[in-house]
mmCIF file of C-alpha atoms in Angstrom:
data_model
loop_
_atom_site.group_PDB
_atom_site.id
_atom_site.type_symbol
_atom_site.label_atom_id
_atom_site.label_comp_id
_atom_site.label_asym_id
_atom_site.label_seq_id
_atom_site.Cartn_x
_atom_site.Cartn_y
_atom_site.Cartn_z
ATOM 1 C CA UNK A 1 76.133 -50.191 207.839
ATOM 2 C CA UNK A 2 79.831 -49.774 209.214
ATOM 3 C CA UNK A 3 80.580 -53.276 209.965
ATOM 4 C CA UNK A 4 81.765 -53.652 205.940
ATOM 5 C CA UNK A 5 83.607 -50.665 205.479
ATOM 6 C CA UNK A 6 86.809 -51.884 207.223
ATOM 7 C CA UNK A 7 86.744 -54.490 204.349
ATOM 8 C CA UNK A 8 86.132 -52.398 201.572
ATOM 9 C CA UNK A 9 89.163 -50.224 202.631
ATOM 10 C CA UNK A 10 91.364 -53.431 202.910
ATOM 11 C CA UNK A 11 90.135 -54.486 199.669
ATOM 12 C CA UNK A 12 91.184 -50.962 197.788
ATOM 13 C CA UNK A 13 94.562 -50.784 199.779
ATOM 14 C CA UNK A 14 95.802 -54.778 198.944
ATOM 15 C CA UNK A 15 97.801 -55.506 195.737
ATOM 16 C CA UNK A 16 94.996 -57.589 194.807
ATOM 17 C CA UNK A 17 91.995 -55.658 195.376
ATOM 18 C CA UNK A 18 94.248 -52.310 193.130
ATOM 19 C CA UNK A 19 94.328 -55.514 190.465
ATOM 20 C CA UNK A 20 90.849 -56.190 190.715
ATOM 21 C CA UNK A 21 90.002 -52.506 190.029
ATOM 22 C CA UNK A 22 92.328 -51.752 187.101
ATOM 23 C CA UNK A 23 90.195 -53.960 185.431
ATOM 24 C CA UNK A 24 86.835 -53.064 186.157
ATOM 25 C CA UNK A 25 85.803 -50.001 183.590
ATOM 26 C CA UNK A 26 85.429 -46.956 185.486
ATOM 27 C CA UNK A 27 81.904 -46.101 184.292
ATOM 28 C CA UNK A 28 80.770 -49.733 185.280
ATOM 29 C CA UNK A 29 81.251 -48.476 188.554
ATOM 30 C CA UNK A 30 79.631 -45.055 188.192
ATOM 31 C CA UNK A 31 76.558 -47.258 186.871
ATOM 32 C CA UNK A 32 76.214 -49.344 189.131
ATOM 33 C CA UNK A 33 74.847 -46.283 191.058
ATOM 34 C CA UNK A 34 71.855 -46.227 189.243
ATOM 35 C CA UNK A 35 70.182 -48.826 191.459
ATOM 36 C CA UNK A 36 69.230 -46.085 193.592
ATOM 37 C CA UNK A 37 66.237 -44.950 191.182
ATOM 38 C CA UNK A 38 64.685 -48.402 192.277
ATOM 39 C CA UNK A 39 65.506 -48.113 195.640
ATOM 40 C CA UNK A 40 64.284 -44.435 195.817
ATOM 41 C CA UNK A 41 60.978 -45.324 194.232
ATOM 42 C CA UNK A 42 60.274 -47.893 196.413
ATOM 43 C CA UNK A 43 61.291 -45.509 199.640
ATOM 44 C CA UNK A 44 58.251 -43.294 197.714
ATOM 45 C CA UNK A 45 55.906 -45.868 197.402
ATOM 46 C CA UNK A 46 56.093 -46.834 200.780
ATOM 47 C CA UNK A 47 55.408 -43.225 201.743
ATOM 48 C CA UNK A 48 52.508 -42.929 199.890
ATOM 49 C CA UNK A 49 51.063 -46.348 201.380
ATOM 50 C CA UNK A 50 51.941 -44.531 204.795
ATOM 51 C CA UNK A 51 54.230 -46.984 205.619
ATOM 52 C CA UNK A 52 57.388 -44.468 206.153
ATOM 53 C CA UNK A 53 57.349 -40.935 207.097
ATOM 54 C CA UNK A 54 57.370 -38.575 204.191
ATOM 55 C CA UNK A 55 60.939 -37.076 205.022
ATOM 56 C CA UNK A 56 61.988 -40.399 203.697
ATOM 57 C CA UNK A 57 61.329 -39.922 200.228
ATOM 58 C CA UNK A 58 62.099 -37.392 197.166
ATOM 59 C CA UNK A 59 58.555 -35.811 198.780
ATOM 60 C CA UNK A 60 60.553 -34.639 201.797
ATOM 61 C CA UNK A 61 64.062 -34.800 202.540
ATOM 62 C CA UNK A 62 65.789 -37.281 200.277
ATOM 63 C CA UNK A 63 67.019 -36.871 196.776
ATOM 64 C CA UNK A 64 69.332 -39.214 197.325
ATOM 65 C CA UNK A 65 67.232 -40.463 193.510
ATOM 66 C CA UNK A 66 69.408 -37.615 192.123
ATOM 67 C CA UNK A 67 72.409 -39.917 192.467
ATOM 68 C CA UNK A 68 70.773 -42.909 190.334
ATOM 69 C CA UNK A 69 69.461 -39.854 187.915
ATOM 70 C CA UNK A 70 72.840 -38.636 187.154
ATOM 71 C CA UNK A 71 74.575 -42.262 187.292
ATOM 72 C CA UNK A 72 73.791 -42.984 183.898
ATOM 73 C CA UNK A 73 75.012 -39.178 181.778
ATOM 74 C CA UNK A 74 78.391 -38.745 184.225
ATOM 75 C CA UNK A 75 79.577 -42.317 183.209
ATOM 76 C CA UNK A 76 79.020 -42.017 180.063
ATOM 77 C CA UNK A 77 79.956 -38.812 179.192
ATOM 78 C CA UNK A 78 82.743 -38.265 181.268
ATOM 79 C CA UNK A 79 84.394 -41.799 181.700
ATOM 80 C CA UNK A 80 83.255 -43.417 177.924
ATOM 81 C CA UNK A 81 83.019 -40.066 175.557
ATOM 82 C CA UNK A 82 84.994 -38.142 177.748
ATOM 83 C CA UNK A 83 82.938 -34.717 176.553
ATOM 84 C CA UNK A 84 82.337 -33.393 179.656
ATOM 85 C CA UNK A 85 85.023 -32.119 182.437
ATOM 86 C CA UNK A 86 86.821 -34.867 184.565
ATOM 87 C CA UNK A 87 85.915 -33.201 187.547
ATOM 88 C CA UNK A 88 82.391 -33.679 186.768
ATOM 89 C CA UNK A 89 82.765 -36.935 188.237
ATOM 90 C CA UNK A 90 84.540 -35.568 191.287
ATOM 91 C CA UNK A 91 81.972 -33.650 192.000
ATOM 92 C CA UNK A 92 79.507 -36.327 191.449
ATOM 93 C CA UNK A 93 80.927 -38.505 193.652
ATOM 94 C CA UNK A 94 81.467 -35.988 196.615
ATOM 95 C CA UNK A 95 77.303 -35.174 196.076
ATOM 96 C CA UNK A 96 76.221 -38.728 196.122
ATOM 97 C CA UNK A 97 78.293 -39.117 199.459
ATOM 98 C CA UNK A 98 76.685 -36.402 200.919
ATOM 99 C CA UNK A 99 73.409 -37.093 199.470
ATOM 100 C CA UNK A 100 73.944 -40.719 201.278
ATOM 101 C CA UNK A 101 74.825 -39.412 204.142
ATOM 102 C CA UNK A 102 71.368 -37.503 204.132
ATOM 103 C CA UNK A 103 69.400 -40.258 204.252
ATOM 104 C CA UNK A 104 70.967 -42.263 206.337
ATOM 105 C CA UNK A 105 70.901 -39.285 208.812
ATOM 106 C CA UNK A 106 66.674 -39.027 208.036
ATOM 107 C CA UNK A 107 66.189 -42.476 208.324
ATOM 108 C CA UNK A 108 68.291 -42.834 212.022
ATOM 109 C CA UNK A 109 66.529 -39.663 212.880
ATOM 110 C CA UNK A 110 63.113 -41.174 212.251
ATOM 111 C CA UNK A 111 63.359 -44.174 214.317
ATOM 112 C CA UNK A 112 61.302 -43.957 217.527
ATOM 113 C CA UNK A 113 64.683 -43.538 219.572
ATOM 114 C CA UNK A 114 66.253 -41.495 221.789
ATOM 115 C CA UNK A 115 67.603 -40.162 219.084
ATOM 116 C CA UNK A 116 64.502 -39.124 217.014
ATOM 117 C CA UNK A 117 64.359 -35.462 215.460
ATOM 118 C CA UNK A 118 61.420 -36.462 213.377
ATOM 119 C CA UNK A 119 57.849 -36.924 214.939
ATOM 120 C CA UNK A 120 55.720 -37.282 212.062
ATOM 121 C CA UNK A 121 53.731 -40.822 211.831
ATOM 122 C CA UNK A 122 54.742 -43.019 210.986
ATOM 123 C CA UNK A 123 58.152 -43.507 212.698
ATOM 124 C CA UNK A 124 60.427 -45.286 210.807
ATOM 125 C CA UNK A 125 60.329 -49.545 211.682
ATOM 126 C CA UNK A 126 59.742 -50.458 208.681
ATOM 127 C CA UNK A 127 63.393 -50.422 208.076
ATOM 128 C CA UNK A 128 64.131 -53.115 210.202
ATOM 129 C CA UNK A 129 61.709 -55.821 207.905
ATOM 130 C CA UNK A 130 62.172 -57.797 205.606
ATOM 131 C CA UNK A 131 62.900 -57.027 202.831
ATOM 132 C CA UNK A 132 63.753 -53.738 204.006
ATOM 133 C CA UNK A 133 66.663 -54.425 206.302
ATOM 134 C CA UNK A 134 68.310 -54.810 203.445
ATOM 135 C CA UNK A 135 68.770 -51.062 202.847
ATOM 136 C CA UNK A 136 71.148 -50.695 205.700
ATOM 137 C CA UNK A 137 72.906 -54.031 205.551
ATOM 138 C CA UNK A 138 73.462 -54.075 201.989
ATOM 139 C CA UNK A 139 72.437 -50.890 199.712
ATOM 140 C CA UNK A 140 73.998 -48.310 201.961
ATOM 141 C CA UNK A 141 77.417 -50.430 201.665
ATOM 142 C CA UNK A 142 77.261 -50.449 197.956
ATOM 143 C CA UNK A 143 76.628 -47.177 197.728
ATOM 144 C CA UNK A 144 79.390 -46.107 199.494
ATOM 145 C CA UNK A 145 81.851 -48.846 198.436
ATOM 146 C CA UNK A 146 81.342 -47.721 194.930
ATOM 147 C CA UNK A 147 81.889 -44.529 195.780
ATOM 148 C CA UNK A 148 85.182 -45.374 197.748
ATOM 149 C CA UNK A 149 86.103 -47.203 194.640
ATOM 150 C CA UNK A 150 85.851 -44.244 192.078
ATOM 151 C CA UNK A 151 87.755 -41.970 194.746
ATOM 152 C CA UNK A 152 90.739 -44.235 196.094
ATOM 153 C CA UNK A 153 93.839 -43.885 194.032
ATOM 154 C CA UNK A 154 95.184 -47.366 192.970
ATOM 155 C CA UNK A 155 98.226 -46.397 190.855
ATOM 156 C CA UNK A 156 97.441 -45.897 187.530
ATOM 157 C CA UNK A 157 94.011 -46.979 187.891
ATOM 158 C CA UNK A 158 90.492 -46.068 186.260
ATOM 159 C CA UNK A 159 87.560 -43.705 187.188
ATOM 160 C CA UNK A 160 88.685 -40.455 190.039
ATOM 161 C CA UNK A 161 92.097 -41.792 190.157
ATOM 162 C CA UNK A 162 92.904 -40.241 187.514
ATOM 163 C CA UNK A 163 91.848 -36.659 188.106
#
């Protein structure tokens, strides 16, 4: 989940990737956020066909869906109508970070490691799948990529940067 985000912070500190995000609109990248609902749901469906552990979905200990919920309204009304307070996004962006961070904390905590807090049934493998491994290896770096991209300040760029 780490490997990428030496990459990402290249990108957003080279000439070309601070050219590269001048032109992307600002809410495209708040958007883009709302890919969590799906991925949220389908943590939730898994739960119910007792394939995760419940603390795994909006059911237990992850509302990490509250990120793809609010994508949507904070793009557009703070980065397209601009009616609501700039540091609406801020604080967006800080929660989904931290909401994130939450489940990838539940989900490392529910593995059946040395490390596992969680001892509900069923521990979480499923993770490691297909198609599943794809939620560490590639959603989890979007998520926070986009999120590094609304916050990093590229000169007189869109989004955070301007707050």
């Amino acid at each position: 989940m780490l490997l990428p985000l030496p990459v990402v912070l290249l990108i957003v500190s080279s000439k070309g990737g601070k050219e590269l995000l001048r032109t992307i609109p600002p809410h495209w990248i708040v958007y883009l956020q709302s890919f969590r609902i799906v991925v949220e749901i389908t943590l939730w469906l898994s739960v119910v066909r007792g394939l995760l552990p419940v603390q795994m979905s909006f059911e237990g200990r992850n509302f990490d869906i509250l990120s793809g919920l609010f994508a949507i309204p904070v793009g557009y009304y703070c980065l397209v109508k601009k009616s609501w307070p700039s540091w609406t996004v801020l604080l967006y962006n800080i929660g989904g970070l931290l909401l994130l961070l939450n489940i990838v904390l539940i989900a490392v905590f529910s593995m059946p490691t040395p490390l596992r807090l969680f001892h509900n049934e069923p521990a979480n493998t499923l993770i490691g799948q297909f198609p599943f491994i794809f939620l560490p290896v590639l959603l989890v770096p979007l998520a926070y990529t986009l999120h590094i991209f609304l916050t990093l300040p590229v000169g007189d760029g869109p989004a955070c940067r301007s707050i």
